[in-house]
Short mmCIF file of C-alpha atoms in Angstrom, two decimals:
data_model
loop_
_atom_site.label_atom_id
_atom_site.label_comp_id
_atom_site.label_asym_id
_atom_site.label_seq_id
_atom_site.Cartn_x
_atom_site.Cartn_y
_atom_site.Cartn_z
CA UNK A 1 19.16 -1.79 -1.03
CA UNK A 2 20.95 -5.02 0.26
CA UNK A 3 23.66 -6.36 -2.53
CA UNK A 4 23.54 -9.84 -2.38
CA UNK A 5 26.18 -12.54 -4.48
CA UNK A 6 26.18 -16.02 -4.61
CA UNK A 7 28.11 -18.34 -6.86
CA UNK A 8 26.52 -20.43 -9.28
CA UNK A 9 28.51 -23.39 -9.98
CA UNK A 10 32.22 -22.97 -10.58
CA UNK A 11 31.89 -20.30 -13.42
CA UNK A 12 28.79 -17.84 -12.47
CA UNK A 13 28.66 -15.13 -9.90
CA UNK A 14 25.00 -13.72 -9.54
CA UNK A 15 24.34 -10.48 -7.99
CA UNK A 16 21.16 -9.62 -6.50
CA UNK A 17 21.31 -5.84 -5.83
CA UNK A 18 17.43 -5.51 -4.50
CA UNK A 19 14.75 -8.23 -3.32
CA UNK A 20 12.18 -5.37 -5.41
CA UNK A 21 12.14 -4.37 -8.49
CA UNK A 22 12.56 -0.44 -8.74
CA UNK A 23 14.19 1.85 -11.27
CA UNK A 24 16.63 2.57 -8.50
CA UNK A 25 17.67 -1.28 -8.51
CA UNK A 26 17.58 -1.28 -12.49
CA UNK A 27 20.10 1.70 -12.52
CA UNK A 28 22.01 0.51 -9.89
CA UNK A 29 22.73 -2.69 -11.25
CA UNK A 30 23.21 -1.38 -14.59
CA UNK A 31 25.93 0.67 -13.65
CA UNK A 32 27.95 -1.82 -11.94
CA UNK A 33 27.44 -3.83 -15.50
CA UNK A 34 28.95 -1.39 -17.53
CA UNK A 35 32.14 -0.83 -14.86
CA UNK A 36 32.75 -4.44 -15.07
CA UNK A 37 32.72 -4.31 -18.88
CA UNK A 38 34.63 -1.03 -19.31
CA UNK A 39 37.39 -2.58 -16.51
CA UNK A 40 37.98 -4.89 -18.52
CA UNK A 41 38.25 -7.50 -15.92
CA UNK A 42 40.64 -10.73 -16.88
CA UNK A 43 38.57 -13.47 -16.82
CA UNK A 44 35.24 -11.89 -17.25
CA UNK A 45 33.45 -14.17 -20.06
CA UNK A 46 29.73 -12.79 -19.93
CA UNK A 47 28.21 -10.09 -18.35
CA UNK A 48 24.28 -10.38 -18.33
CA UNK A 49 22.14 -7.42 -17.40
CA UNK A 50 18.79 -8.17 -15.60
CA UNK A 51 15.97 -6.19 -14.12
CA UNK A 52 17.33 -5.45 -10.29
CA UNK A 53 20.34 -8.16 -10.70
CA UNK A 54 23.02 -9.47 -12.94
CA UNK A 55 24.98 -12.31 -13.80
CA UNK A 56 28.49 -12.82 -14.68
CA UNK A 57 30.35 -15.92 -16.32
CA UNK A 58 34.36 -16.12 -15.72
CA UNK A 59 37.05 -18.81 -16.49
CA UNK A 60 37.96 -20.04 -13.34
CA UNK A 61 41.28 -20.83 -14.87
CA UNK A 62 42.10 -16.70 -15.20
CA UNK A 63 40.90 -15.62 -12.13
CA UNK A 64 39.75 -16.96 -9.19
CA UNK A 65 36.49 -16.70 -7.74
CA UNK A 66 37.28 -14.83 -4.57
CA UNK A 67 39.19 -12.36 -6.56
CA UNK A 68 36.64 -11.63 -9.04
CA UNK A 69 33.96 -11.51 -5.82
CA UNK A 70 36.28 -8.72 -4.59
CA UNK A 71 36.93 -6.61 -7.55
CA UNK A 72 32.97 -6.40 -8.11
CA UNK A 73 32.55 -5.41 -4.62
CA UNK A 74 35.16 -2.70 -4.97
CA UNK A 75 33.35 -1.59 -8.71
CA UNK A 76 30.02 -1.66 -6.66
CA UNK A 77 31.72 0.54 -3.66
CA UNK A 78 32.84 3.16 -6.16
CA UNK A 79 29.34 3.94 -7.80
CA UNK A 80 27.63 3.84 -4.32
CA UNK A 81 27.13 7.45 -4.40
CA UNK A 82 27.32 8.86 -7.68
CA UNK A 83 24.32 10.14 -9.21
CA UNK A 84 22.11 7.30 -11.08
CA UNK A 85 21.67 8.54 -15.11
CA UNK A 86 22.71 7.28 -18.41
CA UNK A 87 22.79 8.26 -22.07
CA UNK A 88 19.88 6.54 -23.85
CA UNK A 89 17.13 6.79 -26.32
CA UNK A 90 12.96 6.96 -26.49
CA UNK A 91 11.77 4.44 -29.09
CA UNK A 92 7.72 4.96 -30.43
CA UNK A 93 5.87 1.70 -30.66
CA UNK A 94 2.58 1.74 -32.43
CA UNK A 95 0.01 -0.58 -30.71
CA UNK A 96 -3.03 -2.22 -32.44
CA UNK A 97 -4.94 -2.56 -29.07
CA UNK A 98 -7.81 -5.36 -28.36
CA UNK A 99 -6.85 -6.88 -32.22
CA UNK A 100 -8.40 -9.39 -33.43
CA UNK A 101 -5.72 -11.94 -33.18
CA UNK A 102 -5.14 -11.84 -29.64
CA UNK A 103 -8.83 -11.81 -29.20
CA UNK A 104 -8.88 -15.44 -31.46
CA UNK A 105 -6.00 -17.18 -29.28
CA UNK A 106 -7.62 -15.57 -26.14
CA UNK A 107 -11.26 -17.67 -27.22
CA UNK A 108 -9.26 -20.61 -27.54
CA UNK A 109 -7.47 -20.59 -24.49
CA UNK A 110 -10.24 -19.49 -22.45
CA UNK A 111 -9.93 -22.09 -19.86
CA UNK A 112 -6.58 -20.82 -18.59
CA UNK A 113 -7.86 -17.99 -17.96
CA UNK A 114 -9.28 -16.24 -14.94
CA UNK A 115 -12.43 -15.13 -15.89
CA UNK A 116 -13.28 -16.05 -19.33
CA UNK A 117 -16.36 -14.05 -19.57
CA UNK A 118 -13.78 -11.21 -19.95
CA UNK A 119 -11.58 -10.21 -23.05
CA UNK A 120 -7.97 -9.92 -21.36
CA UNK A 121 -7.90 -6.41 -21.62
CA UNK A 122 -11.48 -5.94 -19.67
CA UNK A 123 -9.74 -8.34 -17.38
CA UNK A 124 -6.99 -6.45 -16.43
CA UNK A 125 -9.08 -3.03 -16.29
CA UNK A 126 -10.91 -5.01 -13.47
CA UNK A 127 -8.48 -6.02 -11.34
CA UNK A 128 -7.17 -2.35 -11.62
CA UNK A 129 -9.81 -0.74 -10.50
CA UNK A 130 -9.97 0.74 -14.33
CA UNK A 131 -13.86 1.41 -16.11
CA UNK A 132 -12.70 -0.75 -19.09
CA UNK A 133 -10.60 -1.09 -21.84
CA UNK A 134 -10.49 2.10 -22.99
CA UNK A 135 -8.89 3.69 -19.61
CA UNK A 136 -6.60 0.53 -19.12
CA UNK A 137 -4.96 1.76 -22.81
CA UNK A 138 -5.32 5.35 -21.53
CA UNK A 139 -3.00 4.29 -18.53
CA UNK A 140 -0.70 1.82 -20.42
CA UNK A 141 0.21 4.52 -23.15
CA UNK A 142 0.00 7.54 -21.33
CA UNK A 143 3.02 7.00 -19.45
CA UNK A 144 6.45 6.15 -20.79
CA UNK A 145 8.12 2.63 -20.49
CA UNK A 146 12.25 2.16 -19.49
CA UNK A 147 13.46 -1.60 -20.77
CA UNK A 148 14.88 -3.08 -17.63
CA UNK A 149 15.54 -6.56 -19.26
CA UNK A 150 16.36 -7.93 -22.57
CA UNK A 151 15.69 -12.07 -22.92
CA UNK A 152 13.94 -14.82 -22.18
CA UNK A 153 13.06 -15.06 -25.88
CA UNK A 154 15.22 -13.64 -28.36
CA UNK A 155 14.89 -10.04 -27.93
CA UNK A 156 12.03 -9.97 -25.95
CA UNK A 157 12.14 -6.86 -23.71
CA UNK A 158 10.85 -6.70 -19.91
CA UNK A 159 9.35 -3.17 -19.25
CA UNK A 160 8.95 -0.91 -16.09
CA UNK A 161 6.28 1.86 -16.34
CA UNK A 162 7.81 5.23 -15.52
CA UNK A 163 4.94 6.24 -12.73
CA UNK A 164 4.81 6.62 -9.15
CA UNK A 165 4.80 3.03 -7.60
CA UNK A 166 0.91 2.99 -6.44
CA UNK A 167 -0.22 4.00 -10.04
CA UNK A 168 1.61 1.01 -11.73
CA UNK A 169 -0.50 -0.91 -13.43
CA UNK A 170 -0.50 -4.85 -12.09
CA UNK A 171 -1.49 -7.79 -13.59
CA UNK A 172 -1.28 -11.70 -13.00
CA UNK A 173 -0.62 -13.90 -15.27
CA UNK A 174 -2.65 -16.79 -16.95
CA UNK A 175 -4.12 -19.80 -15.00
CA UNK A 176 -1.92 -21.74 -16.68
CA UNK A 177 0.62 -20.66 -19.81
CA UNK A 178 -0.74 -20.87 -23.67
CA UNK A 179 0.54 -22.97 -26.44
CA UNK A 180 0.40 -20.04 -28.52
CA UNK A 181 0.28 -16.01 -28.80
CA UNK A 182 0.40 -14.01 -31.80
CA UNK A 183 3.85 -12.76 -32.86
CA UNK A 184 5.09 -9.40 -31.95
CA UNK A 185 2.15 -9.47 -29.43
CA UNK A 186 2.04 -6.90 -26.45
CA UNK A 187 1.15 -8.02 -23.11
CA UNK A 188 1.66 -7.74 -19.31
CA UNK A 189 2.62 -10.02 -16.41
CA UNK A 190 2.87 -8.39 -13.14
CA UNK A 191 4.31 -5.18 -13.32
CA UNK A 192 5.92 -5.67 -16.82
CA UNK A 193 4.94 -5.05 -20.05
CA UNK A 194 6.43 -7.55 -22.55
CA UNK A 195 6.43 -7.80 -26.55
CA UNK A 196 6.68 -11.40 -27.87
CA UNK A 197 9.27 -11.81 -30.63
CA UNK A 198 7.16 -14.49 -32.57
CA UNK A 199 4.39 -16.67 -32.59
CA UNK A 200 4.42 -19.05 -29.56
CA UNK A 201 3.84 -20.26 -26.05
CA UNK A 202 3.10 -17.54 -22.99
CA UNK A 203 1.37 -16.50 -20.03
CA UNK A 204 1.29 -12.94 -19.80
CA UNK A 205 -1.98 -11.05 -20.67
CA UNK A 206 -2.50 -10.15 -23.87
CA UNK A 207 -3.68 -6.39 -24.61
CA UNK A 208 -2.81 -5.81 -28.88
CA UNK A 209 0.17 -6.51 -31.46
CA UNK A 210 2.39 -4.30 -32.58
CA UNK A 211 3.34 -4.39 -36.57
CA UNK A 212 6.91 -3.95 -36.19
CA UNK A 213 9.53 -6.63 -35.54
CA UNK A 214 11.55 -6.97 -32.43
CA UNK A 215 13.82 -9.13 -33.52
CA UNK A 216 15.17 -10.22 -37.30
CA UNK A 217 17.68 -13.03 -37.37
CA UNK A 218 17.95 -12.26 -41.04
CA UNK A 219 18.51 -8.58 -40.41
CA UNK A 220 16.79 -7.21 -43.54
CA UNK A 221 14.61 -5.20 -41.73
CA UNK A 222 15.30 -1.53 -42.10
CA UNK A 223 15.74 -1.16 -38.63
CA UNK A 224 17.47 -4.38 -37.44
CA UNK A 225 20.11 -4.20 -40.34
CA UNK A 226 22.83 -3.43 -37.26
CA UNK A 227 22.00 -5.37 -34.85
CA UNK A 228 18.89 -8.54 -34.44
CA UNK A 229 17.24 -7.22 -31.56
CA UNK A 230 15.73 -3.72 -31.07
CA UNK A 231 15.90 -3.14 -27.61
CA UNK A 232 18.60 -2.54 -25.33
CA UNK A 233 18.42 -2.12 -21.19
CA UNK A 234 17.57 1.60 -20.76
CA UNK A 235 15.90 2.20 -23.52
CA UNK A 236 12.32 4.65 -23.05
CA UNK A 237 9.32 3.56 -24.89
CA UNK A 238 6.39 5.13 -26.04
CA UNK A 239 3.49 3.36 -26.47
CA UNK A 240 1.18 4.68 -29.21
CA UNK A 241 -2.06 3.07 -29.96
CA UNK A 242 -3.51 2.67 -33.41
CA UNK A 243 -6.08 1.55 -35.42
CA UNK A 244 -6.76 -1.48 -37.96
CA UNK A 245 -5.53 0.72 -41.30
CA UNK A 246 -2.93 2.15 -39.86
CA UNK A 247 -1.30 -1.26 -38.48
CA UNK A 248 -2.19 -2.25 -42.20
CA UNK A 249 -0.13 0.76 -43.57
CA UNK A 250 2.73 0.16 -41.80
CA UNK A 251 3.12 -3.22 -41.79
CA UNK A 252 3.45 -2.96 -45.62
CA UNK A 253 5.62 -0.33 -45.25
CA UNK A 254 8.19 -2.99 -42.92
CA UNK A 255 7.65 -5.84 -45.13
CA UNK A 256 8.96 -2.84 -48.38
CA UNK A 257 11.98 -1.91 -46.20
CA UNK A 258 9.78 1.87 -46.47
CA UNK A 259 9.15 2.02 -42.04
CA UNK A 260 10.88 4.39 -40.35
CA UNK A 261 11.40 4.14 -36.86
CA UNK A 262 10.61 6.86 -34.41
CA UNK A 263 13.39 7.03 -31.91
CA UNK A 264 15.71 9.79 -30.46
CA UNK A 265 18.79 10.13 -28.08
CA UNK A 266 17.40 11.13 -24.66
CA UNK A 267 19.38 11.70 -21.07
CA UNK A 268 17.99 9.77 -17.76
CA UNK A 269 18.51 11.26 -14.36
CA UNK A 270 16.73 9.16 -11.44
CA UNK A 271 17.16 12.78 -9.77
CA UNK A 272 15.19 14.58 -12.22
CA UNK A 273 12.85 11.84 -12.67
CA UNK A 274 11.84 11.87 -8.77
CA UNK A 275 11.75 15.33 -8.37
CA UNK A 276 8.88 16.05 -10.83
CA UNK A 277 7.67 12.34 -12.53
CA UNK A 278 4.72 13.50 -14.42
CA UNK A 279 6.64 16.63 -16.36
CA UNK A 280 9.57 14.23 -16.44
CA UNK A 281 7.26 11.98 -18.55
CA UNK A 282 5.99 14.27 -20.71
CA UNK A 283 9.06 16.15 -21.50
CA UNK A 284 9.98 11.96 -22.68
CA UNK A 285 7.02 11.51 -24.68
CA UNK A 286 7.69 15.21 -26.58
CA UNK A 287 11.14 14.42 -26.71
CA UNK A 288 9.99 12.19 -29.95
CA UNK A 289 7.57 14.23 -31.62
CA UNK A 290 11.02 16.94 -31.71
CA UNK A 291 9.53 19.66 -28.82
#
């Protein structure tokens, strides 16, 4: 990997810490995020976390640019050869797969789309050399997800899949955006699975909708009460798929304040991780279920 910074404007310093996306990158960068933040550095305004970069705001008028330039250089010097983990958690989110109202917004949109004689789901099976549907949700759920990004739209996360890098699954996105997409809609764009906060524009495929909110301005969800936004960077998700009556079920159990959500403290080692990926997984996906 080949750091790279650049300032933008008189208050931003962006670092680039790898051209490709990798957990490696994701790690590497997050690490040097949460030095800067527990250094306290004078001047530091913003730190914002992104999938194999960052960005920092400062006030030019408490430190200068050079100096801050140098002091992340010597953070990023320090971590160069420590071992890549951090303390985190794996989240469950239930899936309503090939639902009807992604399958509506997909019929009206169908001329953004690159083959419209496909639902977006048989699309992406294509192109992945999948049978159909059926296998594409196979592959999507059967592996675990790590959040590598949190934005774009208010809490919307950006997700790597936890797999060997020739058995990601890869998708383009549409011809050209939508003017809509079902809220709390799952999808995928490239290598990244996404979840849309709410009902509007996008251009990432559109496999299902999850019943639980991502994000609650009004934080009177049970889950949200804390914080607005699930998902933080690091985070492992589980993808499980369900059916029509059980979406039904527990949407009325969010909208009663009943839902509990499935999540529980977990440790990430890159090192472990590489060494054995698939028992890595599945020692994740257990890790929920209490085994």
């Amino acid at each position: 990997m080949m750091t790279r910074y650049s300032f933008g404007g008189d208050e931003h310093l962006v670092v680039e810490v790898d051209e490709a996306m990798s957990l490696r990158a994701f790690l590497a960068a997050l690490s040097i995020c949460n030095a800067i933040r527990d250094s306290q550095i004078q001047g530091v305004t913003e730190i914002c976390p992104s999938n194999a970069s960052f960005q920092l705001r400062f006030d030019p008028d408490l430190i200068a640019a050079e100096d801050l330039l140098a002091e992340v250089k010597k953070i990023e010097a320090s971590l160069s050869n420590r071992e890549q983990a951090l303390g985190t958690r794996v989240l469950e989110i239930p899936v309503f797969y090939d639902d009807p109202w992604t399958r509506e917004v997909m019929a009206r949109f169908s001329d953004r789309r690159q083959d419209p004689e496909m639902t977006d789901l048989e699309y992406v099976a294509h192109i992945n050399g999948l049978s159909g549907p059926v296998d594409y949700v196979a592959r999507h759920s059967g592996s675990p997800w790590m959040v590598t990004m949190v934005g774009f739209g208010a809490g919307s996360p950006f997700m790597f899949q936890m797999v060997e890098q020739d058995q990601q699954l890869q998708v383009p996105k549409y011809v050209r955006p939508r003017t809509d997409t079902p809220k709390q809609c799952v999808s995928q764009g490239g290598c990244f699975t996404g979840i849309y906060p709410v009902r509007g524009a996008g251009g990432y495929q559109m496999l299902g909708v999850t019943p639980l909110p991502i994000y609650d301005p009004t934080q009177t969800t049970s889950y949200l009460q804390e914080f607005m936004i699930l998902f933080r960077p690091g985070d492992i998700v589980r993808m499980r798929p369900i059916g029509r009556n059980e979406y039904d079920d527990l949407a009325e159990q969010v909208k009663t304040g009943d839902f509990q959500l499935r999540q529980t403290p977990a440790s990430f080692s890159l090192d472990d991780f590489e060494r054995d990926i698939k028992a890595f997984n599945q020692q994740m996906l257990e890790a929920i279920d209490g085994h």
